[in-house]
CSV table of C-alpha atoms in Angstrom, one decimal:
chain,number,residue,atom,x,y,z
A,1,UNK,CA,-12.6,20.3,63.1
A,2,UNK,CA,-7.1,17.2,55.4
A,3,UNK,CA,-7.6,19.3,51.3
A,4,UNK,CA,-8.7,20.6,47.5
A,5,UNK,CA,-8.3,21.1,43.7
A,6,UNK,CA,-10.1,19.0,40.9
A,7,UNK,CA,-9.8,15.4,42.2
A,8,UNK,CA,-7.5,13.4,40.1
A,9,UNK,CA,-6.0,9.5,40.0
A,10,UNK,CA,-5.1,8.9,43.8
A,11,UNK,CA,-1.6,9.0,43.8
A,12,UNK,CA,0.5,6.5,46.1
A,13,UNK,CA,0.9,9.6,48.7
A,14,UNK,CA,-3.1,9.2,48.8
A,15,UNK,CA,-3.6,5.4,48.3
A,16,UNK,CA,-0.6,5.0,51.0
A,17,UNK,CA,1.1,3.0,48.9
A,18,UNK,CA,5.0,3.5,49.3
A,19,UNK,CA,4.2,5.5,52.3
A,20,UNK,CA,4.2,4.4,56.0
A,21,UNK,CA,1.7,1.4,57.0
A,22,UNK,CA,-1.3,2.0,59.3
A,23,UNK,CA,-1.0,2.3,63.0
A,24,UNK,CA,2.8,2.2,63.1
A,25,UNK,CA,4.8,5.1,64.8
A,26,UNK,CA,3.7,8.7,65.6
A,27,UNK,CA,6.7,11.0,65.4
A,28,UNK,CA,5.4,14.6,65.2
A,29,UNK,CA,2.6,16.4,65.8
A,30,UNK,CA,-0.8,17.4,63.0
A,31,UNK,CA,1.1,20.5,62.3
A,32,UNK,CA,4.2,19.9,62.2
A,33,UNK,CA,7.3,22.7,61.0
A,34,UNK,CA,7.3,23.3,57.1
A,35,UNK,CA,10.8,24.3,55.7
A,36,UNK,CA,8.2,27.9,54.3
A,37,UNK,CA,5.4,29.4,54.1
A,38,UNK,CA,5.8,31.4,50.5
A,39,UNK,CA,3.1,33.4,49.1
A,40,UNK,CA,2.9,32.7,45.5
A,41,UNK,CA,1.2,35.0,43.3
A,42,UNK,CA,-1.7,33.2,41.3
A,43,UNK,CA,-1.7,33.4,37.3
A,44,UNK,CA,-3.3,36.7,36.0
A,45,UNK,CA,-7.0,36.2,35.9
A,46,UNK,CA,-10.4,38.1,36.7
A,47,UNK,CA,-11.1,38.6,40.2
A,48,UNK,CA,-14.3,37.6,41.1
A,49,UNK,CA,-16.4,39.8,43.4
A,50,UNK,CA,-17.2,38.1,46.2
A,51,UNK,CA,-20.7,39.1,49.1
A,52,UNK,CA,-20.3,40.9,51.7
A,53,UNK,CA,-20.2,38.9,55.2
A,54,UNK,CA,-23.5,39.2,56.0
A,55,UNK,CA,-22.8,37.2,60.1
A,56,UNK,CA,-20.5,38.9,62.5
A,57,UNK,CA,-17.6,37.1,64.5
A,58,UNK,CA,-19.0,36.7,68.1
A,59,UNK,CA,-16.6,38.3,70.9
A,60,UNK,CA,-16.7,35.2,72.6
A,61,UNK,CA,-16.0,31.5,71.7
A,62,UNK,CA,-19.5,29.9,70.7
A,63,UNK,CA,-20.5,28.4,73.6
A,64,UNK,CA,-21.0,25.1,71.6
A,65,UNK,CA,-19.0,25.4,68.8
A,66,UNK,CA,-16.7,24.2,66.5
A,67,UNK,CA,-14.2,21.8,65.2
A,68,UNK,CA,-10.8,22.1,66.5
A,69,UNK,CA,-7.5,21.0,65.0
A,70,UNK,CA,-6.7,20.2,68.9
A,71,UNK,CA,-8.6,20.2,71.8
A,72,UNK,CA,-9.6,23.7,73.7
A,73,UNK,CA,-7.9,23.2,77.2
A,74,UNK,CA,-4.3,21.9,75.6
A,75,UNK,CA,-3.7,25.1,76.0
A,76,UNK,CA,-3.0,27.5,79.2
A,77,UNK,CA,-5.7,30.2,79.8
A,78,UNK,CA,-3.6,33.0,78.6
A,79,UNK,CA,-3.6,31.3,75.2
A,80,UNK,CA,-7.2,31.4,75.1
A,81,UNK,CA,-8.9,34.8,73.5
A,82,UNK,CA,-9.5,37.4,75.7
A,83,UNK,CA,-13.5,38.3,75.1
A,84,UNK,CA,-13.9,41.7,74.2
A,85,UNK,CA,-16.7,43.9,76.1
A,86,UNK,CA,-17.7,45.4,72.8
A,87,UNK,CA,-20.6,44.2,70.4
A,88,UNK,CA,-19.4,42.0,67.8
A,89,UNK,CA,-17.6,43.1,65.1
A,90,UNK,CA,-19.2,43.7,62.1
A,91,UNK,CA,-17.9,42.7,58.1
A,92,UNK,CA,-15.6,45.5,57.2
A,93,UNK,CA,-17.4,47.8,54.8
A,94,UNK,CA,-15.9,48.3,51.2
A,95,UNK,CA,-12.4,49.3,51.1
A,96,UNK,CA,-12.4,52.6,48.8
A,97,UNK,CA,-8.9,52.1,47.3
A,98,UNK,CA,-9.8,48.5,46.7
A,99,UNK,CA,-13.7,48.5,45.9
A,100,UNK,CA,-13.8,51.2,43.5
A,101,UNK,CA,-14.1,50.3,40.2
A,102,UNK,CA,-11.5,52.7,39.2
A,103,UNK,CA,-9.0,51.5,41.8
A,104,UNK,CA,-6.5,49.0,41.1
A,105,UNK,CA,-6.9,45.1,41.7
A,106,UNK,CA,-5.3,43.8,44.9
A,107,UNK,CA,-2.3,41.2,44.2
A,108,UNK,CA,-4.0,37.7,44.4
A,109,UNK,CA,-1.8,35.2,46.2
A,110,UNK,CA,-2.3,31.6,45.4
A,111,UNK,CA,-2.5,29.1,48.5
A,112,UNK,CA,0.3,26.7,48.6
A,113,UNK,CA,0.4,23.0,50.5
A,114,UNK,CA,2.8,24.4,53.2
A,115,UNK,CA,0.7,27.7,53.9
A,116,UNK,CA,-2.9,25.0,54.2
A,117,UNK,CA,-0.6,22.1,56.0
A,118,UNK,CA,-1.3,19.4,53.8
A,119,UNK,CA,0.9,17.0,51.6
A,120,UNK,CA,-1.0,16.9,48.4
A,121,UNK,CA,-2.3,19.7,46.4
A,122,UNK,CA,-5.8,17.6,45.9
A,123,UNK,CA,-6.4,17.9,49.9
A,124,UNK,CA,-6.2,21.8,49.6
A,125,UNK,CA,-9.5,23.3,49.0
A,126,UNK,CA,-9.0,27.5,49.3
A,127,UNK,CA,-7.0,27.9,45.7
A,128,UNK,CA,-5.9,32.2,45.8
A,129,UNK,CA,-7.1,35.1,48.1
A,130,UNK,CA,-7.1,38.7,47.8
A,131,UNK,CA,-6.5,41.0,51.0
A,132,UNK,CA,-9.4,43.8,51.3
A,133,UNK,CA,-8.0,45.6,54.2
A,134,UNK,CA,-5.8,44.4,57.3
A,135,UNK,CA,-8.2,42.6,58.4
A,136,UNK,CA,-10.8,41.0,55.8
A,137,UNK,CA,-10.0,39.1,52.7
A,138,UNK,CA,-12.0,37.3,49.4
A,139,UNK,CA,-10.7,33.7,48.7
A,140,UNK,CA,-11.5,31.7,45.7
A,141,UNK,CA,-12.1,27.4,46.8
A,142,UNK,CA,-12.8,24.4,44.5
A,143,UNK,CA,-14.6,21.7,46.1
A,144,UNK,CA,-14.4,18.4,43.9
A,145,UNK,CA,-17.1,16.2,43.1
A,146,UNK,CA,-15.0,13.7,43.8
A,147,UNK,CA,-12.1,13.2,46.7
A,148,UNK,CA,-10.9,10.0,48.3
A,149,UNK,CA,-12.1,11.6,51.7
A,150,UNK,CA,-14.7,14.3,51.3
A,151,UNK,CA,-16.7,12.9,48.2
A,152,UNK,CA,-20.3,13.0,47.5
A,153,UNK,CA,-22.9,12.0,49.9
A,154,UNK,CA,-25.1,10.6,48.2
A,155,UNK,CA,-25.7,11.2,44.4
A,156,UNK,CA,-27.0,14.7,44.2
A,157,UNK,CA,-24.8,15.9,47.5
A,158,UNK,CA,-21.4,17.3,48.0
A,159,UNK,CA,-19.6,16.7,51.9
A,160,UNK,CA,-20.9,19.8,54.1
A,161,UNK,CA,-17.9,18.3,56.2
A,162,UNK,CA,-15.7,20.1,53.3
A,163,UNK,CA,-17.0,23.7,54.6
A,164,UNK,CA,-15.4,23.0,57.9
A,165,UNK,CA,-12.3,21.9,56.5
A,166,UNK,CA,-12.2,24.5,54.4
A,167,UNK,CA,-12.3,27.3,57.0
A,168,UNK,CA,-9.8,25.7,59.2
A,169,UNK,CA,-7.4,25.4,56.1
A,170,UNK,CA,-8.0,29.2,55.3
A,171,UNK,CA,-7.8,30.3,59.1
A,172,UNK,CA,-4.2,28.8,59.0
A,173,UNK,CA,-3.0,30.4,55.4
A,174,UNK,CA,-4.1,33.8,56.8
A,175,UNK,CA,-2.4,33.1,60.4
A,176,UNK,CA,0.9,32.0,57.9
A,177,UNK,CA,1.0,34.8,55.4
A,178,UNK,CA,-0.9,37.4,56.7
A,179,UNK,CA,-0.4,37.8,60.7
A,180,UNK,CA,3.5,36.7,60.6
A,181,UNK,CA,2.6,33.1,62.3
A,182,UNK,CA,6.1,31.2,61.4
A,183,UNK,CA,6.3,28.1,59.8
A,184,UNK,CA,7.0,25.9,62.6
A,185,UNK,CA,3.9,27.0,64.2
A,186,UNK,CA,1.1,24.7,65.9
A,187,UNK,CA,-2.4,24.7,65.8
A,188,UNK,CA,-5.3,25.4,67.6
A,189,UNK,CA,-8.9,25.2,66.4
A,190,UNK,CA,-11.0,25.9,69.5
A,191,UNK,CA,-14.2,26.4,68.0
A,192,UNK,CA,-15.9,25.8,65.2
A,193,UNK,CA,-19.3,26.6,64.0
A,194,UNK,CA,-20.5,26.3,60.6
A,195,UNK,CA,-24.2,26.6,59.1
A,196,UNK,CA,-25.1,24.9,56.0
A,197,UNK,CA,-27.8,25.0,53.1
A,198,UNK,CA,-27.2,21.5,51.9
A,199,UNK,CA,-29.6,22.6,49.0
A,200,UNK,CA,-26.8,24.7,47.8
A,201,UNK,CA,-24.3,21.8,48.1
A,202,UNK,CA,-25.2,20.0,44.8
A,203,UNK,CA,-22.5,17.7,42.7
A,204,UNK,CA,-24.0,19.3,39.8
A,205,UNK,CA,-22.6,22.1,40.6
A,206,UNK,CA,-19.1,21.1,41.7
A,207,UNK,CA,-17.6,22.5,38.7
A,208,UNK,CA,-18.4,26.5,39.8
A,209,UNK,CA,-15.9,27.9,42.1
A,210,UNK,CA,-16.5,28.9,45.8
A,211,UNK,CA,-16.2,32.3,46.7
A,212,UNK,CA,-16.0,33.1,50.2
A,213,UNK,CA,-15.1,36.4,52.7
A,214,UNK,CA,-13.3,36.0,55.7
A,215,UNK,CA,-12.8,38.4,58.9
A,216,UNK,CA,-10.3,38.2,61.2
A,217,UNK,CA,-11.4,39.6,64.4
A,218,UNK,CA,-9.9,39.1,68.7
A,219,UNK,CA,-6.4,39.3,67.3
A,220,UNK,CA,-3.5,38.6,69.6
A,221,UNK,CA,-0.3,39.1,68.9
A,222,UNK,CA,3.0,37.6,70.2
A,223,UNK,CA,5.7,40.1,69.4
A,224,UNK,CA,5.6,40.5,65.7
A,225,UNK,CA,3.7,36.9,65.3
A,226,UNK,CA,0.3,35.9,66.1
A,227,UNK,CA,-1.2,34.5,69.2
A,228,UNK,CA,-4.5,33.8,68.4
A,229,UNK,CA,-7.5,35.3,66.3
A,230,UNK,CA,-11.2,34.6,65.2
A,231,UNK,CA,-11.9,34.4,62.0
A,232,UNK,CA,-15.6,34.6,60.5
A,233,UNK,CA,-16.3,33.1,56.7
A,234,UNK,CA,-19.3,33.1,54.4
A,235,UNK,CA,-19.4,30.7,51.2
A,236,UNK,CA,-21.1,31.8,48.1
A,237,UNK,CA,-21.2,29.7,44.6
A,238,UNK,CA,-22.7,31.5,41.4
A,239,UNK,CA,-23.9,34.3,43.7
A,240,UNK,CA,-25.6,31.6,45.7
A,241,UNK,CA,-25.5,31.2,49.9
A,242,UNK,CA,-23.7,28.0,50.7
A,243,UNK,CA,-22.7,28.4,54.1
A,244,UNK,CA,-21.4,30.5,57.1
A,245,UNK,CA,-18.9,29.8,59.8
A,246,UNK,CA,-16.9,30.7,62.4
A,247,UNK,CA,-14.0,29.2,64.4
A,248,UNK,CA,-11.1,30.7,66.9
A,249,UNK,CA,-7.5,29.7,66.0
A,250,UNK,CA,-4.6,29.3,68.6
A,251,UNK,CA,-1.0,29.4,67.8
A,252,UNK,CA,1.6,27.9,69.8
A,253,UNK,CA,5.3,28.3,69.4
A,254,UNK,CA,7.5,24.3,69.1
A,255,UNK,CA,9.5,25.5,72.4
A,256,UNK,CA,5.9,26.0,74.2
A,257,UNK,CA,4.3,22.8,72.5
A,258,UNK,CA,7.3,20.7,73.4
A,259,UNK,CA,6.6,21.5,77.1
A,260,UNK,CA,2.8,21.4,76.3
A,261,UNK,CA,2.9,17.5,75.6
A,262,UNK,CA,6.6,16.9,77.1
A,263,UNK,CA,5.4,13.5,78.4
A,264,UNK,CA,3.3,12.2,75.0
A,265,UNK,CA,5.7,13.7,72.5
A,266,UNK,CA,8.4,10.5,74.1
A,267,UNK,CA,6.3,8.1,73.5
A,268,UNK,CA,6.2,8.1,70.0
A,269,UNK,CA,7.1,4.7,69.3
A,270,UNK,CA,4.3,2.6,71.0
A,271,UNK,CA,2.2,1.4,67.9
A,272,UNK,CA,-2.1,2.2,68.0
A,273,UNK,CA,-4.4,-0.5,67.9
A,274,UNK,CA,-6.5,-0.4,65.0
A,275,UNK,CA,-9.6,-1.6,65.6
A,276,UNK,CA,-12.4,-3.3,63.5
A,277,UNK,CA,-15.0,-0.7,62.3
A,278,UNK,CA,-18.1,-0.7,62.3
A,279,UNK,CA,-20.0,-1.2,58.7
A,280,UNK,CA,-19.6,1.7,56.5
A,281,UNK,CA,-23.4,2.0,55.1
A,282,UNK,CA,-23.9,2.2,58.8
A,283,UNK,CA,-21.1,5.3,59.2
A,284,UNK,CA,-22.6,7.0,56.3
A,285,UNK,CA,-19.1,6.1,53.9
A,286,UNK,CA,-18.6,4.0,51.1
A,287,UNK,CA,-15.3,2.7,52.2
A,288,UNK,CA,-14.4,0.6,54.9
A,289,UNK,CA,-10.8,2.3,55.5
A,290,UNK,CA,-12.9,5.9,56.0
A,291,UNK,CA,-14.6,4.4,58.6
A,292,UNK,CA,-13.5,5.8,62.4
A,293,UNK,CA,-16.2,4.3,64.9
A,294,UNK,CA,-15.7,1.0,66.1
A,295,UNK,CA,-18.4,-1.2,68.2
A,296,UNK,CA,-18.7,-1.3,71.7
A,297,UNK,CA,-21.2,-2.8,74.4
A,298,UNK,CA,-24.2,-1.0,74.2
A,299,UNK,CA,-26.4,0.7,71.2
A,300,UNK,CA,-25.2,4.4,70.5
A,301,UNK,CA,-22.0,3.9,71.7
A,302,UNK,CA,-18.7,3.5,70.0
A,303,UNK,CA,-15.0,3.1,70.2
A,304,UNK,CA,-12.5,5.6,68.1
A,305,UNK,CA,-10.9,3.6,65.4
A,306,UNK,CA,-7.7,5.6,64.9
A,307,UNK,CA,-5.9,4.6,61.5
A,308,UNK,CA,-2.4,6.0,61.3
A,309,UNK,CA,-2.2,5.2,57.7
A,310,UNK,CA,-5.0,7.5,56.4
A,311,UNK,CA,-3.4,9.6,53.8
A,312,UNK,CA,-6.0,12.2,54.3
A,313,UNK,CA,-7.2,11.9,58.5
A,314,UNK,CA,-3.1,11.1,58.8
A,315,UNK,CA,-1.4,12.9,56.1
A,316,UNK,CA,1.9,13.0,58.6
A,317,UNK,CA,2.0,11.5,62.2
A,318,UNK,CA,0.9,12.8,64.9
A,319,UNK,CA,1.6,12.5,68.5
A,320,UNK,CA,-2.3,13.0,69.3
A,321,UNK,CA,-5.9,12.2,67.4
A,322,UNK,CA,-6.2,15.2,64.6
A,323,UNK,CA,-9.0,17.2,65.4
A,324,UNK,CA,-10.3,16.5,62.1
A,325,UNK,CA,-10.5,12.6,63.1
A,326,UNK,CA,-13.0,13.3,66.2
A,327,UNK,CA,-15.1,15.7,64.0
A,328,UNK,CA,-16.0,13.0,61.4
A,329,UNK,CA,-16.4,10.8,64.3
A,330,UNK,CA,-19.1,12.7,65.6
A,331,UNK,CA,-20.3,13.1,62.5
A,332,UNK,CA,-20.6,9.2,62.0
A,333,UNK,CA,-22.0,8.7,65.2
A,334,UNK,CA,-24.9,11.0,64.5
A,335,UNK,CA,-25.4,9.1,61.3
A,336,UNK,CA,-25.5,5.2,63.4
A,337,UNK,CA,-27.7,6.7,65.9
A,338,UNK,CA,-29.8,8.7,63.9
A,339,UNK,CA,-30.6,6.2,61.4
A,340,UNK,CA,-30.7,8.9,58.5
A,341,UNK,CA,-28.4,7.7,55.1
A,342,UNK,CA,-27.6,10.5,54.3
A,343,UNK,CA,-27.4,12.3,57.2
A,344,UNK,CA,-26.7,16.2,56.1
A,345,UNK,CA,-25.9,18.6,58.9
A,346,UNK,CA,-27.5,21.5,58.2
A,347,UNK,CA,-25.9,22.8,62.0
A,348,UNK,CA,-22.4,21.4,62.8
A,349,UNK,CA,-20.7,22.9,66.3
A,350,UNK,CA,-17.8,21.3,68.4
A,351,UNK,CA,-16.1,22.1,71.6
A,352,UNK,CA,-12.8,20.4,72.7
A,353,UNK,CA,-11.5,19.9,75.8
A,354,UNK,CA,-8.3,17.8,76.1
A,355,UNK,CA,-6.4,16.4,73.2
A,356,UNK,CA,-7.5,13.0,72.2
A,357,UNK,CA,-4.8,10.3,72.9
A,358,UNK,CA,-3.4,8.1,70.3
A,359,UNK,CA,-3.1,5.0,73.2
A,360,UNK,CA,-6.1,5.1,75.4
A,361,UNK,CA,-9.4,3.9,74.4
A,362,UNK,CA,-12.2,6.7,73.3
A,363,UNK,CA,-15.6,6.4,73.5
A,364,UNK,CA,-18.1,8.0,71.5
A,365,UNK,CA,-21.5,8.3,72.8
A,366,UNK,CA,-24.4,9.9,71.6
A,367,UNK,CA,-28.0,11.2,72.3
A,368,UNK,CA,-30.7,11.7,69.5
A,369,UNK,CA,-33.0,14.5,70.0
A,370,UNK,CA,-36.2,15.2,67.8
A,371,UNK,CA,-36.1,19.0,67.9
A,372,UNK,CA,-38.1,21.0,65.5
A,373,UNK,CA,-40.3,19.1,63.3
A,374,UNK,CA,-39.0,17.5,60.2
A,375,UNK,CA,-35.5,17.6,62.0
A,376,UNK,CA,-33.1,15.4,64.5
A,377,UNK,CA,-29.9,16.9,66.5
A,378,UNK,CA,-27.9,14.4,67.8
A,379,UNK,CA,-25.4,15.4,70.7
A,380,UNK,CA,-22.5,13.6,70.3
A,381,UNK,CA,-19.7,13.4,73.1
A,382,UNK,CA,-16.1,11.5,73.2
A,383,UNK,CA,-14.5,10.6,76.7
A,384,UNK,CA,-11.2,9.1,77.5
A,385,UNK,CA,-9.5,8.0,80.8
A,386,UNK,CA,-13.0,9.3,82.7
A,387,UNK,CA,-12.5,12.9,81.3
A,388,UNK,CA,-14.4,15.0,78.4
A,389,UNK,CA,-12.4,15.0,75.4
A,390,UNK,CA,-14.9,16.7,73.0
A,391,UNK,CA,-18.3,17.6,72.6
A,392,UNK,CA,-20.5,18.0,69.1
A,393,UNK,CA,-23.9,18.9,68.1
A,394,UNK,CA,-25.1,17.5,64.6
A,395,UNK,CA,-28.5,18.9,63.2
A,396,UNK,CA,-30.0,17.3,59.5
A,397,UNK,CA,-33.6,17.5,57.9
A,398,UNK,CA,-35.6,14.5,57.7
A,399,UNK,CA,-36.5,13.4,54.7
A,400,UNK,CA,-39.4,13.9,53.5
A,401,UNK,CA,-42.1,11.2,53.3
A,402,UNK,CA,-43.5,10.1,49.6
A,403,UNK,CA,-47.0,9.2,50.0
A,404,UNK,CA,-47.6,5.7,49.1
A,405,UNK,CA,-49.9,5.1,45.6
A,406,UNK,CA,-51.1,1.8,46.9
């Protein structure tokens, strides 16, 4: 399962004003080539010491995880991650010529808008990393109080949607500058998993940067470029447990994706419907144009609204549904079914199995499950042309009853 600094004015990029109108023509794909990927040192600063990982990087895809940038089966089984017979892997210990007090800093690199694939700098969210060893790394992320997509909650909560974002945003700058992915490459997210305290995700403290750790584990090279890897991320902020994920990235040459969606890719010029959504309080959003489930015929169902013109679920077109777009479907959906405003995953896991096509209808359906007490998981499921597109599971905290005085 769009990106980052201090939010600002929306610009017309954002706004999408002067840009191209919603639901028009889809031309290229979510990640389409950029002219580079440079790495650009950051400004001279501290660097901030950042926890050890203190989850391991399963061997396997989580059997229901993750967010995916597009779907699992788009690509062929010897695309997918080999699992490995050994336990998992474990957070690299301290590097000694890195570590030490007495050693000398690593070079920071700052993260750039080609290296996170977005079009504005406000949409990227990791803002520098530091490489530890070959592979584990310590990035520094901003998470705005406000953002046109991923803003508050509610009035004391940040978007737990941004940790998700954030990983897959990182997954790619590593895959870019550190494992020789070229700059024309495509994306693969087929797993996601990501645990949240959403006690930790506080507007209040918007202001304090995000340090996280990332290992890169089930790495598989194509010649000198990458073919796929795992990579594993905890998020702390002022020494403070935020969150924890995990997700598996695919890479796919253009030449191979060209083939991949041969048939798709030429029909590029037949417009999407965009449908009416659904009310936003109902969604869990405070904008009607962030909205992405439409009605359908029956209670906890819905259609996919698709809106070509979102500057931050559409930054570019896209010759498929970004995996991004199904995720905060599911999301909304567990909001309309459950009921809860705000609903705040503390569990969020997604599985994908075919890309999500920008012409056929998608429905969304859902089942709500009271699990534990005090909490509700709500399985959420998207289908198109009688086949599985995705599935998701979405687990929040009920909020707690106050006792009446009367």
């Amino acid at each position: 399962m769009p990106q980052t600094g201090p939010f600002s004015a929306l610009t017309e990029d954002q706004t999408g004003r002067g840009g191209r109108p919603a639901n028009g023509t889809a031309t290229t794909v979510e990640n389409p080539p950029h002219p580079a990927v440079p790495r650009q040192p950051a400004p001279p600063g501290p660097a901030t010491a950042a926890p050890t990982l203190s989850t391991t990087a399963s061997k396997e895809p989580a059997p229901s995880a993750t967010v995916s940038a597009e779907p699992a089966s788009s690509t062929t089984a010897s695309e997918r991650p080999i699992p490995a017979a050994t336990s998992p892997e474990k957070p690299a210990p301290p590097s000694p010529a890195t570590d030490h007090p007495a050693a000398p800093r690593p070079p920071i690199t700052a993260v750039t808008t080609e290296l996170a694939h977005r079009t504005t700098e406000t949409d990227v969210f990791p803002a520098r990393w530091t490489r530890i060893s070959d592979t584990r790394f310590r990035f520094t992320a901003h998470w705005p109080a406000a953002h046109p997509f991923f803003g508050p909650v509610d009035d004391r909560h940040q978007d737990p949607m941004i940790v998700g974002e954030t990983l897959r945003q990182a997954s790619m700058v590593l895959a870019h500058a550190e494992f020789g992915a070229p700059a024309d490459t495509h994306f693969v997210m087929w797993d996601l998993t990501v645990s949240v305290d959403p006690a930790a995700l506080l507007l209040a403290d918007a202001a304090e940067p995000v340090e996280f750790d990332v290992v890169c584990s089930e790495i598989r090279r194509r010649g000198r470029g990458l073919r796929s890897m795992r990579t594993t991320m905890e998020f702390r902020r002022a020494g403070r447990f935020v969150a924890r994920g995990t997700g598996s990235t695919g890479c796919t040459p253009p030449r191979a994706y060209r083939r991949l969606r041969a048939g798709r890719l030429n029909a590029w010029n037949t417009p999407v419907p965009l449908l009416a959504g659904i009310a936003p309080q109902a969604a869990g959003r405070s904008r009607a144009e962030d909205v992405v489930l439409a009605p359908a015929d029956r209670p906890g169902v819905w259609n996919l609204r698709v809106d070509t013109g979102h500057p931050v679920l559409f930054p570019r077109p896209n010759d498929h549904v970004p995996g991004m777009v199904l995720f905060e479907a599911a999301r909304q959906a567990a909001t309309a079914a459950s009921g809860l405003r705000p609903f705040l995953p503390a569990t969020l896991t997604a599985e994908f199995a075919h890309y999500a096509e920008l012409h056929s209808p998608c429905r969304i359906e859902t089942e709500v499950f009271d699990g534990h007490p005090g909490e509700v998981t709500v399985r959420v499921s998207g289908r198109q042309d009688g086949a599985s597109v995705f599935t998701a599971s979405l687990t929040s905290a009920r909020p707690a009853r106050v006792p009446s005085l009367s």
